[in-house]
Coordinates of C-alpha atoms in Angstrom, one line a residue:
Chain A
M395 CA 0.0 0.0 0.0
Q396 CA 1.0 3.6 -0.3
A397 CA 0.5 7.0 1.3
R398 CA -2.6 8.7 -0.1
F399 CA -3.0 11.9 1.9
R400 CA -0.6 14.8 1.4
R401 CA 0.4 17.1 4.2
L402 CA 0.1 20.7 3.1
A403 CA 0.7 22.8 6.2
E404 CA 1.0 22.6 10.0
K405 CA 4.2 20.4 9.8
E406 CA 5.9 21.9 12.8
R407 CA 4.1 19.8 15.5
R408 CA 5.5 17.4 18.0
A409 CA 6.1 13.9 16.6
V410 CA 4.1 10.9 18.0
V411 CA 4.9 7.3 17.4
L412 CA 2.2 4.6 17.5
T413 CA 2.1 1.1 16.2
V414 CA -0.2 -0.2 13.4
D415 CA -0.4 -4.0 13.1
G416 CA 2.9 -4.1 15.0
E417 CA 4.7 -1.7 12.8
A418 CA 5.9 1.8 14.0
V419 CA 4.1 4.7 12.4
R420 CA 5.2 8.3 12.9
A421 CA 2.5 10.9 13.2
L422 CA 2.2 14.5 14.5
E423 CA 0.3 15.6 17.6
G424 CA -3.2 16.7 16.5
D425 CA -3.5 14.1 13.7
V426 CA -6.4 11.8 13.8
L427 CA -5.8 8.1 13.3
L428 CA -7.2 8.2 9.8
T429 CA -4.7 10.9 8.8
A430 CA -1.8 8.8 10.3
L431 CA -3.0 5.7 8.4
M432 CA -3.5 7.6 5.1
L433 CA -0.1 9.1 5.3
S434 CA 1.5 5.7 5.9
R435 CA -0.2 2.6 4.6
G436 CA -3.1 4.1 2.6
F437 CA -6.0 2.2 4.1
A438 CA -7.8 1.8 7.4
R439 CA -9.4 -1.7 7.4
M440 CA -10.6 -4.6 5.3
S441 CA -14.2 -4.9 4.3
E442 CA -15.8 -7.8 6.1
F443 CA -17.6 -8.7 2.9
G444 CA -14.5 -9.5 0.9
D445 CA -14.5 -6.5 -1.4
G446 CA -11.1 -5.2 -0.4
P447 CA -9.6 -2.4 1.7
R448 CA -11.4 0.6 3.0
A449 CA -10.0 4.0 3.9
G450 CA -12.9 5.9 5.6
F451 CA -15.2 8.1 3.6
C452 CA -17.0 10.9 5.4
M453 CA -14.4 12.0 8.0
M454 CA -17.2 13.2 10.3
G455 CA -18.2 10.1 12.2
A456 CA -21.2 9.3 10.0
C457 CA -20.2 6.5 7.6
Q458 CA -18.5 4.1 10.1
D459 CA -16.2 3.0 7.3
C460 CA -12.9 3.7 9.2
W461 CA -13.3 1.4 12.2
V462 CA -10.0 0.2 13.7
W463 CA -9.3 -1.6 16.9
T464 CA -6.8 -1.3 19.8
G465 CA -4.8 -4.4 20.8
A466 CA -7.2 -4.6 23.8
G467 CA -10.1 -4.9 21.4
E468 CA -11.6 -1.5 21.8
R469 CA -13.2 -0.3 18.6
L470 CA -12.3 3.2 17.4
R471 CA -13.5 5.5 14.6
A472 CA -10.2 6.5 13.0
C473 CA -11.6 9.8 11.7
S474 CA -12.5 11.1 15.1
T475 CA -9.8 9.6 17.4
S476 CA -6.6 11.6 17.9
V477 CA -3.3 9.8 17.8
A478 CA -1.4 9.3 21.1
E479 CA 2.1 8.1 21.8
G480 CA 2.4 4.4 22.0
M481 CA -1.1 3.6 20.7
D482 CA -1.5 -0.1 19.6
I483 CA -3.8 0.0 16.5
R484 CA -5.0 -3.0 14.6
T485 CA -6.7 -2.9 11.2
H486 CA -8.3 -6.3 11.9
V487 CA -10.4 -7.3 15.0
P488 CA -7.9 -8.8 17.4
E489 CA -8.6 -12.5 17.9
G490 CA -9.3 -14.3 21.1
I491 CA -10.7 -11.4 23.1
W492 CA -13.8 -12.1 25.1
P493 CA -16.0 -10.5 26.2
I494 CA -15.7 -8.1 23.3
P495 CA -15.4 -4.6 24.9
A496 CA -16.7 -2.7 21.9
Chain B
M274 CA -42.1 27.4 35.2
A275 CA -38.9 27.3 37.2
D276 CA -35.7 26.3 35.4
P277 CA -37.1 24.5 32.4
R278 CA -34.9 21.8 31.1
V279 CA -33.9 22.6 27.5
I280 CA -31.6 20.4 25.5
V281 CA -29.9 21.5 22.3
V282 CA -28.4 18.7 20.1
G283 CA -25.5 19.9 18.0
A284 CA -23.0 22.7 18.4
G285 CA -22.8 24.0 14.9
P286 CA -24.2 27.3 13.7
A287 CA -27.8 26.5 14.5
G288 CA -27.2 24.8 17.9
I289 CA -24.8 27.6 19.1
R290 CA -27.2 30.4 18.2
A291 CA -30.1 28.6 19.8
A292 CA -28.1 28.0 23.0
A293 CA -26.9 31.6 23.1
A294 CA -30.5 32.9 22.8
L295 CA -31.6 30.6 25.6
V296 CA -28.7 31.7 27.9
E297 CA -29.6 35.3 27.1
A298 CA -33.1 34.6 28.4
G299 CA -31.6 33.3 31.6
L300 CA -31.8 29.5 31.0
V301 CA -29.0 27.0 31.3
P302 CA -29.5 24.7 28.4
T303 CA -27.7 21.3 28.0
V304 CA -25.8 21.2 24.7
I305 CA -25.0 17.8 23.4
D306 CA -22.3 17.6 20.7
E307 CA -20.6 14.6 19.2
A308 CA -17.5 16.5 18.3
S309 CA -14.7 17.3 20.8
R310 CA -14.8 20.9 19.8
S311 CA -17.7 23.2 18.9
G312 CA -18.3 24.8 15.5
G313 CA -20.0 22.0 13.6
Q314 CA -18.7 21.0 10.2
I315 CA -18.6 24.2 8.1
Y316 CA -17.0 26.2 10.9
R317 CA -15.1 23.2 12.2
R318 CA -12.2 24.2 14.4
Q319 CA -8.7 22.9 13.8
P320 CA -6.9 21.1 16.7
E321 CA -5.6 23.4 19.4
N322 CA -1.9 23.0 18.4
F323 CA -2.6 24.1 14.8
T324 CA -1.7 27.7 13.9
R325 CA -3.4 28.7 10.6
S326 CA -5.4 31.9 10.8
Y327 CA -9.2 32.3 10.4
E328 CA -8.6 33.9 7.0
Q329 CA -6.6 30.9 5.9
L330 CA -9.2 28.4 7.2
Y331 CA -12.5 30.0 6.3
G332 CA -11.7 32.5 3.5
T333 CA -14.5 34.9 2.9
E334 CA -16.4 33.4 5.9
A335 CA -13.6 34.1 8.4
R336 CA -15.5 36.8 10.1
K337 CA -18.6 34.6 10.6
A338 CA -16.5 31.7 11.8
R339 CA -14.7 33.8 14.4
A340 CA -18.0 35.4 15.6
L341 CA -19.6 32.0 16.1
H342 CA -16.6 30.5 17.9
T343 CA -16.4 33.6 20.1
C344 CA -20.1 33.3 20.9
F345 CA -19.7 29.7 21.9
D346 CA -16.6 30.4 24.0
A347 CA -18.5 33.0 26.0
L348 CA -21.3 30.5 26.6
R349 CA -19.3 27.5 27.4
H350 CA -19.4 27.9 31.2
R351 CA -23.0 29.1 31.3
I352 CA -24.4 25.9 29.8
D353 CA -24.3 22.2 30.6
Y354 CA -21.9 21.5 27.7
R355 CA -21.4 17.8 26.8
P356 CA -18.9 17.3 24.0
E357 CA -17.9 13.9 22.6
T358 CA -21.5 12.8 23.4
L359 CA -23.8 11.0 21.0
A360 CA -27.5 11.6 21.0
W361 CA -28.7 8.2 19.8
A362 CA -32.4 8.0 20.4
V363 CA -35.5 10.0 21.5
K364 CA -38.1 8.0 23.3
D365 CA -40.9 8.8 25.8
G366 CA -39.8 12.3 26.3
R367 CA -36.2 11.5 26.9
L368 CA -33.1 12.0 24.9
H369 CA -30.8 9.1 25.1
V370 CA -27.1 10.0 25.0
Q371 CA -23.8 8.1 25.2
S372 CA -20.4 9.3 26.2
G373 CA -17.5 6.9 26.5
M374 CA -18.9 3.8 28.1
T375 CA -21.8 5.6 29.9
A376 CA -25.3 6.0 28.6
E377 CA -28.0 8.3 30.1
A378 CA -31.6 9.2 29.4
L379 CA -32.1 12.9 29.8
P380 CA -35.7 14.3 30.3
Y381 CA -36.5 17.6 28.8
D382 CA -39.2 20.3 28.7
A383 CA -38.0 21.4 25.3
L384 CA -35.7 19.7 22.8
V385 CA -34.0 21.6 20.0
L386 CA -32.5 19.3 17.4
A387 CA -29.7 20.8 15.2
P388 CA -27.7 17.8 14.1
G389 CA -26.6 19.2 10.7
A390 CA -26.2 17.4 7.4
T391 CA -24.0 14.9 5.5
D392 CA -23.1 14.7 1.9
R393 CA -25.8 13.4 -0.4
M394 CA -24.3 10.5 -2.3
M395 CA -24.8 8.8 -5.6
P396 CA -23.3 5.4 -5.6
I397 CA -20.7 5.0 -8.3
P398 CA -18.8 1.9 -9.3
G399 CA -15.5 1.9 -7.4
W400 CA -16.6 4.5 -4.8
T401 CA -15.4 2.2 -2.0
R402 CA -11.8 2.3 -3.1
P403 CA -9.2 3.9 -0.8
G404 CA -8.7 7.5 -1.9
C405 CA -12.4 8.1 -2.6
Y406 CA -14.0 10.4 -0.1
S407 CA -17.1 12.6 0.3
L408 CA -16.7 16.3 -0.5
G409 CA -17.3 17.0 3.2
A410 CA -14.4 14.7 4.1
S411 CA -12.2 16.4 1.5
Q412 CA -12.8 19.7 3.2
I413 CA -12.4 18.3 6.7
A414 CA -9.0 16.8 5.8
L415 CA -7.9 20.2 4.7
K416 CA -9.4 22.3 7.5
A417 CA -9.0 20.1 10.5
Q418 CA -5.8 18.2 9.4
A419 CA -4.1 20.5 6.9
C420 CA -4.0 17.6 4.5
A421 CA -5.2 17.0 0.9
I422 CA -6.9 13.7 0.3
G423 CA -4.3 13.1 -2.4
E424 CA -1.8 14.8 -4.6
K425 CA -3.9 14.6 -7.8
V426 CA -7.5 15.1 -6.9
V427 CA -10.7 15.1 -8.9
F428 CA -13.9 16.6 -7.4
M429 CA -17.1 15.2 -8.8
G430 CA -20.8 15.7 -8.1
T431 CA -22.8 18.9 -8.0
G432 CA -23.7 21.7 -5.6
P433 CA -22.0 24.7 -4.0
L434 CA -19.6 22.6 -2.0
L435 CA -18.1 21.1 -5.2
Y436 CA -16.7 24.5 -6.2
L437 CA -15.9 25.7 -2.7
V438 CA -13.8 22.6 -1.8
A439 CA -12.1 22.8 -5.3
C440 CA -11.1 26.4 -4.6
Q441 CA -10.0 25.7 -1.1
Y442 CA -7.7 23.0 -2.4
M443 CA -6.3 25.3 -5.1
K444 CA -5.6 28.0 -2.5
A445 CA -3.9 25.5 -0.3
G446 CA -1.5 24.7 -3.1
N447 CA -3.1 21.4 -4.2
A448 CA -5.1 22.5 -7.2
P449 CA -7.5 19.7 -8.4
V450 CA -6.9 18.0 -11.7
A451 CA -10.6 18.5 -12.7
V452 CA -14.0 19.5 -11.4
L453 CA -16.7 17.4 -12.9
D454 CA -20.3 18.6 -12.4
T455 CA -23.4 16.5 -13.2
T456 CA -25.4 19.6 -13.8
P457 CA -25.3 21.2 -17.2
F458 CA -24.5 24.9 -17.3
H459 CA -27.9 26.0 -18.8
R460 CA -29.6 24.2 -15.9
Q461 CA -27.5 26.1 -13.4
L462 CA -28.8 29.4 -14.8
R463 CA -32.3 28.3 -13.8
G464 CA -31.5 28.9 -10.2
L465 CA -30.4 32.5 -10.7
A466 CA -33.7 34.3 -10.1
L467 CA -34.2 32.7 -6.7
M468 CA -30.5 32.9 -5.7
A469 CA -30.7 36.7 -6.3
A470 CA -32.4 36.7 -2.9
R471 CA -28.8 36.8 -1.5
P472 CA -26.8 38.6 -4.1
G473 CA -23.6 38.5 -2.0
Q474 CA -23.6 34.8 -1.8
L475 CA -24.3 34.6 -5.5
V476 CA -21.3 36.7 -6.3
K477 CA -19.1 34.6 -4.0
G478 CA -20.2 31.5 -5.9
A479 CA -19.5 33.0 -9.3
R480 CA -16.1 34.1 -8.0
L481 CA -15.2 30.6 -7.0
I482 CA -15.9 29.3 -10.5
A483 CA -14.0 32.2 -12.0
A484 CA -11.0 31.6 -9.7
L485 CA -10.9 27.9 -10.7
R486 CA -10.9 28.8 -14.4
A487 CA -8.2 31.4 -13.8
G488 CA -6.1 28.9 -12.0
G489 CA -6.3 26.6 -15.0
V490 CA -8.5 23.9 -13.4
R491 CA -10.6 22.0 -15.9
V492 CA -14.3 22.4 -15.1
V493 CA -16.7 20.1 -17.0
R494 CA -20.4 20.4 -16.6
G495 CA -23.2 18.0 -17.6
I496 CA -21.2 14.8 -17.0
T497 CA -22.4 11.4 -15.9
P498 CA -20.1 9.6 -13.5
R499 CA -19.1 6.1 -14.8
E500 CA -16.5 4.7 -12.5
V501 CA -13.9 5.5 -9.8
T502 CA -11.1 3.4 -11.4
G503 CA -8.3 1.6 -9.6
G504 CA -7.3 -1.6 -7.9
E505 CA -6.7 -3.1 -4.4
A506 CA -4.3 -0.3 -3.6
G507 CA -6.9 2.4 -4.3
V508 CA -8.0 5.1 -6.8
T509 CA -6.1 5.6 -10.0
G510 CA -8.7 7.7 -11.9
V511 CA -12.2 8.7 -12.8
R512 CA -14.2 7.6 -15.8
Y513 CA -17.1 9.8 -16.9
A514 CA -19.3 10.6 -19.9
D515 CA -19.8 14.1 -21.2
A516 CA -23.1 15.5 -22.2
A517 CA -22.7 14.0 -25.7
G518 CA -22.1 10.5 -24.2
R519 CA -18.4 10.4 -25.0
T520 CA -16.4 8.6 -22.3
F521 CA -13.2 10.1 -20.8
H522 CA -10.7 8.9 -18.2
V523 CA -8.9 11.4 -15.9
E524 CA -5.9 10.0 -13.9
C525 CA -5.8 10.9 -10.3
T526 CA -4.9 9.6 -6.9
A527 CA -8.0 10.7 -5.0
V528 CA -11.6 11.6 -5.7
G529 CA -14.0 13.8 -3.6
I530 CA -17.7 13.1 -4.4
G531 CA -20.9 14.8 -3.3
F532 CA -24.3 15.9 -4.6
H533 CA -25.2 18.8 -2.2
L534 CA -26.4 17.7 1.2
R535 CA -28.9 15.6 3.1
A536 CA -30.5 16.5 6.4
E537 CA -29.7 14.3 9.5
S538 CA -33.3 13.9 10.3
Q539 CA -33.2 10.6 12.2
L540 CA -33.7 12.0 15.7
A541 CA -36.7 14.0 14.6
D542 CA -38.1 10.8 13.2
L543 CA -37.5 8.9 16.4
A544 CA -39.2 11.8 18.3
G545 CA -42.3 11.2 16.2
C546 CA -42.2 14.3 14.1
V547 CA -44.4 14.3 11.0
F548 CA -42.4 14.3 7.7
A549 CA -43.4 15.7 4.3
F550 CA -41.9 15.0 0.9
D551 CA -40.1 18.1 -0.5
P552 CA -40.1 17.8 -4.3
A553 CA -37.6 20.5 -4.8
V554 CA -34.9 18.4 -3.1
R555 CA -36.6 15.0 -3.5
Q556 CA -36.2 14.3 0.3
W557 CA -38.6 13.5 3.1
L558 CA -38.1 16.2 5.7
P559 CA -39.6 16.9 9.1
A560 CA -42.5 19.4 8.8
I561 CA -41.9 22.7 10.7
D562 CA -43.7 26.0 11.1
A563 CA -41.9 29.3 10.3
M564 CA -40.2 29.3 13.7
G565 CA -39.0 25.7 13.6
R566 CA -41.7 24.0 15.7
S567 CA -42.1 20.4 14.7
S568 CA -45.4 18.5 14.8
V569 CA -44.4 17.3 18.3
A570 CA -45.3 19.9 21.0
N571 CA -41.9 20.3 22.7
V572 CA -39.5 19.4 19.8
Y573 CA -38.0 22.2 17.8
L574 CA -35.8 21.7 14.6
A575 CA -33.1 24.0 13.3
G576 CA -30.2 24.1 10.9
D577 CA -29.4 21.8 8.0
G578 CA -30.7 18.9 10.0
V579 CA -34.3 19.9 9.1
R580 CA -33.7 21.5 5.7
V581 CA -30.5 22.5 4.0
L582 CA -30.2 26.3 4.0
G583 CA -26.4 26.6 4.6
A584 CA -24.6 28.1 7.5
D585 CA -26.2 31.6 7.5
G586 CA -29.7 30.1 7.4
A587 CA -28.7 27.7 10.2
E588 CA -27.7 30.6 12.5
T589 CA -31.1 32.3 11.8
S590 CA -33.1 29.1 12.3
G591 CA -31.3 28.5 15.6
K592 CA -32.2 31.9 16.9
L593 CA -35.8 31.4 15.7
A594 CA -36.1 28.0 17.3
A595 CA -34.9 29.4 20.6
Q596 CA -37.5 32.2 20.4
A597 CA -40.2 29.5 19.8
V598 CA -39.0 27.6 22.8
L599 CA -39.0 30.7 25.0
A600 CA -42.5 31.8 23.8
D601 CA -43.9 28.3 24.4
L602 CA -42.4 28.3 27.9
G603 CA -44.4 31.5 28.6
R604 CA -41.5 34.0 28.0
P605 CA -42.7 36.0 25.0
Q606 CA -40.0 37.5 22.8
P607 CA -39.7 41.0 21.3
E608 CA -41.9 41.0 18.2
D609 CA -39.7 43.2 16.1
R610 CA -36.8 40.8 16.6
T611 CA -38.9 37.8 15.6
R612 CA -40.1 39.7 12.5
R613 CA -36.6 40.5 11.5
L614 CA -35.5 36.9 11.9
L615 CA -38.5 35.6 9.9
R616 CA -37.7 38.1 7.1
D617 CA -34.1 36.9 7.0
M618 CA -35.3 33.3 7.0
E619 CA -37.5 34.0 3.9
R620 CA -34.4 35.1 2.0
H621 CA -32.5 32.0 3.1
V622 CA -35.3 29.7 2.0
R623 CA -35.6 31.4 -1.3
F624 CA -31.9 31.2 -1.9
A625 CA -31.8 27.5 -1.0
R626 CA -34.6 26.9 -3.5
G627 CA -32.4 28.5 -6.1
V628 CA -29.5 26.3 -5.1
A629 CA -31.7 23.2 -5.3
R630 CA -32.8 24.2 -8.8
A631 CA -29.3 25.1 -9.9
F632 CA -27.6 21.9 -8.6
P633 CA -30.3 19.2 -8.8
W634 CA -29.8 15.7 -7.4
P635 CA -29.3 13.7 -10.6
H636 CA -32.0 11.2 -9.7
D637 CA -32.4 9.8 -13.2
K638 CA -28.7 8.9 -13.2
V639 CA -28.9 7.4 -9.8
A640 CA -31.9 5.3 -10.7
A641 CA -29.9 4.0 -13.7
I642 CA -26.6 3.0 -12.0
P643 CA -25.3 -0.4 -13.2
D644 CA -26.4 -3.5 -11.4
E645 CA -22.9 -4.3 -10.2
T646 CA -22.5 -0.9 -8.3
L647 CA -22.2 -1.3 -4.6
V648 CA -25.1 0.8 -3.1
C649 CA -24.5 -0.2 0.5
R650 CA -20.9 0.5 1.5
C651 CA -21.4 -1.1 4.9
E652 CA -22.3 -4.6 3.7
A653 CA -21.2 -4.5 0.1
I654 CA -24.7 -4.9 -1.4
T655 CA -25.2 -4.1 -5.1
A656 CA -27.9 -2.1 -7.0
G657 CA -28.8 -5.4 -8.7
E658 CA -29.5 -7.1 -5.3
L659 CA -31.6 -4.1 -4.3
R660 CA -33.6 -4.2 -7.6
A661 CA -34.1 -7.9 -7.1
A662 CA -35.8 -7.2 -3.8
V663 CA -38.4 -5.4 -5.9
T664 CA -38.5 -7.5 -9.0
A665 CA -38.1 -11.0 -7.5
L666 CA -39.3 -10.6 -4.0
E667 CA -42.0 -8.1 -4.8
A668 CA -41.1 -5.5 -2.2
P669 CA -43.7 -2.7 -2.8
E670 CA -41.7 0.1 -1.1
V671 CA -38.3 1.1 0.3
N672 CA -38.7 -0.3 3.9
R673 CA -39.6 -3.7 2.6
A674 CA -36.8 -3.6 0.0
K675 CA -34.5 -2.7 2.9
A676 CA -35.6 -5.6 5.0
F677 CA -35.1 -8.0 2.0
S678 CA -31.8 -6.6 0.8
R679 CA -30.3 -5.0 4.0
V680 CA -29.5 -1.8 2.0
G681 CA -30.0 0.9 4.6
M682 CA -29.6 -1.5 7.5
G683 CA -25.8 -1.4 8.0
R684 CA -23.8 0.6 10.4
C685 CA -24.2 3.9 8.6
Q686 CA -28.0 3.5 9.0
G687 CA -28.7 4.5 5.5
R688 CA -26.9 7.9 5.6
F689 CA -24.9 7.1 2.4
C690 CA -27.2 4.7 0.6
G691 CA -30.7 5.8 1.7
L692 CA -31.5 8.5 -0.8
A693 CA -30.1 6.5 -3.7
S694 CA -32.0 3.4 -2.6
Q695 CA -35.2 5.4 -2.6
E696 CA -34.6 6.3 -6.3
I697 CA -33.6 2.8 -7.3
V698 CA -36.5 1.1 -5.6
A699 CA -39.0 3.7 -6.9
A700 CA -37.7 3.2 -10.4
A701 CA -37.9 -0.6 -10.0
C702 CA -41.4 -0.3 -8.7
R703 CA -42.3 2.1 -11.5
L704 CA -43.5 4.6 -8.9
P705 CA -42.8 8.3 -8.4
V706 CA -40.2 8.5 -5.6
E707 CA -42.7 10.0 -3.1
K708 CA -45.0 7.0 -3.6
A709 CA -42.3 4.5 -2.9
G710 CA -42.2 5.0 0.9
R711 CA -40.0 6.8 3.3
L712 CA -37.1 5.0 5.0
R713 CA -37.8 5.0 8.7
G714 CA -35.1 5.9 11.2
Q715 CA -34.0 3.4 13.8
A716 CA -32.3 3.7 17.2
P717 CA -29.5 3.8 17.8
V718 CA -28.8 6.3 15.1
K719 CA -25.1 5.3 15.3
P720 CA -23.5 2.1 16.6
L721 CA -23.0 2.0 20.3
P722 CA -20.2 0.0 22.0
I723 CA -21.6 -3.2 23.5
A724 CA -20.0 -2.4 26.9
V725 CA -21.9 0.8 27.4
T726 CA -23.5 0.8 30.8
D727 CA -26.4 2.8 32.2
G728 CA -25.1 5.9 34.0
G729 CA -28.5 6.5 35.5
S730 CA -31.2 8.8 34.2
H731 CA -32.3 12.0 35.8
A732 CA -35.7 10.6 36.3

């Protein structure tokens, strides 16, 4: 996959490092998760219906097409969740978690 | 009545102005907003550590954005402000809200719903590919994240936002490759007489298009979207037909799509408000009086969530709704002020009629999308499967077609497929769209985490 977003301004912010599917991803404080994902791997999640990757759509919390998970199984909307240092983000539902917290 | 409980849902232009008028009258309204910062979408605030000026962010609307934000900042500690809180149902005179892992049911004496709008969408083959976003998303990426959705962007659809977002990208140094409008130019002229109700806005719109042309951006009108092309990795281009039916392909890395806006009317629906079909915009909308009173005695509706008038109209409608609340609570408002607001409102309504006429929802193109097009993004259901719910399973209207096909039942709750599915089902039923049923709202209006617990209601 490839970066799809392009940063145009506000580049002088503090760096934040999170992990996405175990790989380190560098973002800037104030980025939402979707921005961090679209500047690194270019997608947010896989469609559960086998039609390929999805990368969000509305960026305003309405379409629910940017769901990601934390390592602990919490479901997040990538468009409306800010990045934080050390976040452990998964683009697939983590297996073996019960009860499902979200 | 002592300390009436008034709840305002939404902290955009309508909700903020409503809350301000209520505070001015000595009330302490509760303001529920899903976002972490007030402003709504069009005057959305950037994160606190961003440094761009109001002029950079909001252009010609900088003064209005600053005024609205300043208004809210002055209110913030005089209201019961609940950011990052979802209003997910209205039932038995209570508003159900969720924040984090806690749910509550809030009783009210008056409820003002100002939940805003989302992009109205036409499903297009390939619109689920990474790199394809709504016009609203394209604008939010820029305003709230200082990012373009891609390096080479095509904007496609119709409506004022199409040209506004294209211009904002150009000014930010990421000029779009092309702007593709489904409305033919001669059709756009038909809205002029009504849009002249607000000459300033009309001039601003004309300037946007002129600026795009001057910047060398290709603007094509009267197109039919054919496909967002690409592969697993995402968007590589857009295929469209021109007015003469000739097909073209434009290479790009991202696409922003939108066909003006649709009202977020689900909470009004759950509150039991009567809806009426508005043929000008081909949407079922909650019925209101001139002040914003719904058919339910203590429920008031304002802003783009009841009918799309744009930000200025939203501010006026918020003020009017608050006046109606106060009058109904036995606190009559100065008549000259109400009259002035009602006069303003008439201009906004007239202008919005012009916009609807100048940038029509291309319903015939929507009804004719190819069978293989995914209509439902949530569950990857095609137009062909939706049509089969009518032709093979004999669904006579949209709710039954939804039950059979699940289009409109996914996690977006029909926000992005609902209006298209009404056109597709109506065409398959050979009925005018207003005779093919109205998609009913369902609670929760957005998915709730399963671990949410009852935080106790204020019963």
